Short mmCIF file of C-alpha atoms in Angstrom, two decimals:
data_model
loop_
_atom_site.label_atom_id
_atom_site.label_comp_id
_atom_site.label_asym_id
_atom_site.label_seq_id
_atom_site.Cartn_x
_atom_site.Cartn_y
_atom_site.Cartn_z
CA MET A 1288 226.50 141.14 280.03
CA THR A 1289 223.99 142.32 277.50
CA ASP A 1290 221.82 140.70 274.77
CA HIS A 1291 222.13 141.65 271.08
CA CYS A 1292 219.84 144.61 271.53
CA GLY A 1293 221.63 145.99 274.58
CA HIS A 1294 218.62 145.66 276.80
CA ARG A 1295 220.81 145.24 280.04
CA GLU A 1296 222.78 148.17 279.15
CA PRO A 1297 221.66 151.64 277.88
CA SER A 1298 220.29 151.05 274.37
CA LEU A 1299 219.08 153.38 271.49
CA THR A 1300 215.41 152.31 272.12
CA SER A 1301 215.64 152.87 275.90
CA ALA A 1302 217.31 156.30 275.68
CA THR A 1303 214.61 158.90 276.37
CA GLU A 1304 216.46 161.99 275.55
CA ALA A 1305 218.79 163.23 272.89
CA ARG A 1306 221.79 163.42 275.21
CA GLY A 1307 221.55 159.72 276.06
CA LEU A 1308 221.45 158.90 272.29
CA GLU A 1309 224.38 161.19 271.64
CA ALA A 1310 226.41 159.26 274.28
CA LEU A 1311 225.44 155.98 272.80
CA ILE A 1312 226.02 156.85 269.16
CA SER A 1313 229.31 158.68 269.69
CA ARG A 1314 230.97 155.49 270.78
CA ALA A 1315 230.06 153.89 267.43
CA ALA A 1316 230.26 156.84 265.09
CA ARG A 1317 233.81 158.11 265.94
CA ALA A 1318 232.55 161.69 266.14
CA GLY A 1319 234.25 163.97 263.78
CA ARG A 1320 235.84 161.31 261.62
CA GLY A 1321 233.09 161.09 259.00
CA PRO A 1322 230.43 158.37 258.59
CA ALA A 1323 230.77 155.18 260.52
CA PRO A 1324 231.28 151.96 258.63
CA VAL A 1325 227.66 151.00 258.91
CA GLU A 1326 227.60 148.95 255.70
CA ARG A 1327 229.77 146.50 257.43
CA TRP A 1328 227.77 146.05 260.51
CA ASN A 1329 225.02 143.54 260.74
CA PRO A 1330 223.33 144.01 264.23
CA ASP A 1331 219.91 142.68 265.29
CA PHE A 1332 216.84 145.00 264.60
CA CYS A 1333 215.78 146.37 267.98
CA GLY A 1334 212.61 148.18 267.19
CA ASP A 1335 211.69 151.71 265.96
CA LEU A 1336 212.76 155.02 267.44
CA ASP A 1337 210.49 158.06 267.66
CA MET A 1338 212.71 160.00 265.41
CA GLU A 1339 211.75 161.54 262.05
CA ILE A 1340 213.59 163.53 259.42
CA LYS A 1341 211.12 165.95 257.86
CA ALA A 1342 211.05 166.79 254.06
CA ASP A 1343 212.95 170.04 254.81
CA GLY A 1344 215.81 168.13 256.47
CA THR A 1345 214.84 168.96 260.08
CA TRP A 1346 215.31 166.16 262.51
CA PHE A 1347 212.62 165.62 265.30
CA TYR A 1348 213.13 163.39 268.32
CA LEU A 1349 210.02 162.60 270.50
CA GLY A 1350 208.16 165.23 268.53
CA THR A 1351 210.64 167.97 269.21
CA PRO A 1352 213.19 169.46 266.71
CA ILE A 1353 216.79 168.66 267.36
CA GLY A 1354 218.32 172.09 267.25
CA ARG A 1355 221.95 171.15 267.82
CA MET A 1356 223.72 170.64 264.46
CA PRO A 1357 226.63 168.61 265.96
CA LEU A 1358 224.08 166.24 267.32
CA VAL A 1359 222.20 165.95 263.87
CA GLN A 1360 225.55 165.42 262.20
CA LEU A 1361 226.42 162.73 264.64
CA PHE A 1362 223.05 160.87 264.10
CA SER A 1363 223.56 161.25 260.28
CA SER A 1364 226.88 159.48 260.42
CA VAL A 1365 225.28 156.30 261.46
CA LEU A 1366 222.31 156.36 259.08
CA ARG A 1367 221.83 153.40 256.75
CA LYS A 1368 218.94 152.69 254.23
CA ASP A 1369 218.53 149.03 253.68
CA ALA A 1370 217.21 147.03 250.71
CA ASP A 1371 213.73 146.99 252.51
CA GLY A 1372 213.45 150.77 251.75
CA LYS A 1373 213.62 151.54 255.48
CA THR A 1374 216.20 153.89 257.13
CA TYR A 1375 217.95 152.93 260.29
CA LEU A 1376 220.45 154.24 262.92
CA VAL A 1377 223.05 151.51 263.07
CA THR A 1378 225.67 150.78 265.71
CA PRO A 1379 227.83 147.61 266.03
CA VAL A 1380 225.22 146.19 268.52
CA GLU A 1381 221.91 147.34 267.37
CA ARG A 1382 219.79 148.69 264.51
CA VAL A 1383 216.72 150.90 265.11
CA GLY A 1384 214.19 152.24 262.62
CA ILE A 1385 213.52 155.92 262.09
CA ARG A 1386 211.00 157.70 259.73
CA VAL A 1387 212.12 159.74 256.81
CA ALA A 1388 209.50 161.96 255.00
CA ASP A 1389 211.43 162.26 251.84
CA ALA A 1390 215.24 161.99 251.65
CA PRO A 1391 217.39 161.96 254.68
CA PHE A 1392 219.66 164.79 253.51
CA VAL A 1393 219.03 168.10 251.64
CA ALA A 1394 221.57 169.60 249.24
CA VAL A 1395 221.70 173.32 250.26
CA GLU A 1396 224.48 174.60 248.06
CA MET A 1397 226.18 173.69 244.74
CA ASN A 1398 229.33 174.63 242.85
CA VAL A 1399 229.98 174.21 239.14
CA SER A 1400 233.41 173.95 237.60
CA GLY A 1401 234.44 173.29 233.98
CA THR A 1402 232.21 173.12 230.92
CA GLY A 1403 230.91 170.49 228.54
CA ASP A 1404 232.23 167.02 229.14
CA ASP A 1405 234.53 168.43 231.82
CA GLN A 1406 231.76 169.96 233.80
CA VAL A 1407 231.73 168.99 237.42
CA ILE A 1408 228.83 169.76 239.84
CA THR A 1409 229.48 169.50 243.54
CA PHE A 1410 226.87 169.65 246.32
CA ARG A 1411 227.03 170.40 249.94
CA THR A 1412 224.33 168.83 252.21
CA ASN A 1413 222.65 170.26 255.30
CA VAL A 1414 224.69 167.94 257.44
CA GLY A 1415 228.08 168.87 255.89
CA ASP A 1416 228.58 165.99 253.28
CA VAL A 1417 230.22 167.23 250.09
CA VAL A 1418 229.30 165.16 247.07
CA THR A 1419 230.41 165.42 243.48
CA ALA A 1420 227.78 164.17 241.08
CA GLY A 1421 229.12 161.55 238.72
CA PRO A 1422 230.15 157.89 238.93
CA GLY A 1423 229.06 156.52 242.37
CA HIS A 1424 226.96 159.68 243.11
CA PRO A 1425 224.28 159.90 240.33
CA LEU A 1426 221.60 162.47 239.91
CA ARG A 1427 218.07 161.59 239.32
CA PHE A 1428 215.10 163.70 238.56
CA VAL A 1429 211.50 162.80 239.77
CA ASP A 1430 208.29 164.40 238.47
CA GLU A 1431 206.20 165.62 241.44
CA ASP A 1432 202.73 164.75 240.44
CA THR A 1433 201.03 166.78 242.94
CA THR A 1434 202.66 170.13 241.84
CA GLY A 1435 203.82 169.32 238.37
CA GLY A 1436 207.26 170.27 239.58
CA LEU A 1437 210.65 168.54 239.59
CA LYS A 1438 212.54 166.97 242.46
CA PRO A 1439 216.21 166.28 241.88
CA TYR A 1440 218.14 163.82 244.20
CA VAL A 1441 221.90 163.11 244.41
CA LEU A 1442 223.15 159.81 245.89
CA VAL A 1443 225.44 160.58 248.95
CA ARG A 1444 226.39 157.14 250.25
CA GLY A 1445 224.95 153.73 250.33
CA ARG A 1446 221.25 154.20 249.49
CA LEU A 1447 221.16 157.55 251.24
CA GLU A 1448 220.14 160.41 248.99
CA ALA A 1449 219.94 164.21 249.34
CA LEU A 1450 217.05 166.11 248.01
CA VAL A 1451 218.29 169.18 246.06
CA ALA A 1452 216.66 172.24 247.71
CA ARG A 1453 214.41 174.24 245.41
CA PRO A 1454 216.76 177.33 245.09
CA VAL A 1455 219.61 175.01 244.24
CA MET A 1456 217.49 173.14 241.73
CA TYR A 1457 216.84 176.42 239.93
CA GLU A 1458 220.63 176.93 239.78
CA LEU A 1459 221.16 173.35 238.66
CA VAL A 1460 218.83 173.48 235.70
CA GLU A 1461 220.49 176.69 234.50
CA HIS A 1462 223.46 174.30 233.57
CA GLY A 1463 221.17 171.97 231.58
CA GLU A 1464 221.49 171.54 227.95
CA GLU A 1465 219.73 169.71 225.03
CA ILE A 1466 221.59 166.40 224.62
CA ASP A 1467 220.68 163.54 222.29
CA ILE A 1468 220.23 160.29 224.44
CA ASP A 1469 219.50 157.14 222.59
CA GLY A 1470 218.18 159.05 219.56
CA ARG A 1471 215.90 161.40 221.66
CA ALA A 1472 216.53 164.95 222.43
CA MET A 1473 216.61 165.36 226.13
CA PHE A 1474 217.21 168.39 228.42
CA ALA A 1475 220.03 167.04 230.64
CA VAL A 1476 222.90 168.13 232.90
CA ARG A 1477 226.43 166.85 232.81
CA SER A 1478 228.77 166.20 235.71
CA GLY A 1479 231.80 164.01 236.18
CA GLY A 1480 231.61 162.62 232.70
CA GLU A 1481 228.09 161.42 233.08
CA VAL A 1482 224.94 162.67 231.57
CA TYR A 1483 221.76 162.94 233.71
CA PRO A 1484 218.50 163.49 231.70
CA ILE A 1485 215.99 165.90 233.35
CA MET A 1486 213.06 165.78 230.84
CA PRO A 1487 212.41 165.39 227.14
CA ALA A 1488 213.24 168.58 225.26
CA GLU A 1489 209.77 168.84 223.90
CA LYS A 1490 208.28 168.74 227.42
CA LEU A 1491 210.62 171.62 228.40
CA GLU A 1492 209.45 173.54 225.27
CA ARG A 1493 205.86 173.05 226.26
CA LEU A 1494 206.62 174.24 229.81
CA SER A 1495 208.56 177.28 228.52
CA ALA A 1496 205.86 178.36 226.06
#
């Protein structure tokens, strides 16, 4: 027998090494079959895990980088960000909190096909997700106050986003164009029939001067 948080059997919070976590999560994640149906699970919260995803997408467990990509991919398949803004690893029997410095994923590659209204931009993340920007997977652009730079994000699934890596961001903005949005000239990018504003056209002109 076990309680809701699995305390009388091995649990996520009691596993003290990555191999123990791997064994537990693999039973829930159906390894190799894509993300688990975490949105349908509603387990009890069982505390926080000493796991963090750094801004560059590197996963740390107990202060040590997780170097095995298959293990990172396994963990990423049971990630869920809830309405409280926190990110969790979720199995059918427990939910544990982890820390995320920025976004849980990083878009490390992109491909563009078509032009104009038919343009489609597809991203690949550091954990192997392939996402086409468009309905259900919007792009958003955030001004980085500390540097004056730009941070694009693409929604991968649920509330989980990928930060577009800087080299990919430069490639992305090369496909931007000036588009009138609600009577205002905006520098924007098209994908999947949607238009995503990056910044006002006059701001781009000032930056380019």
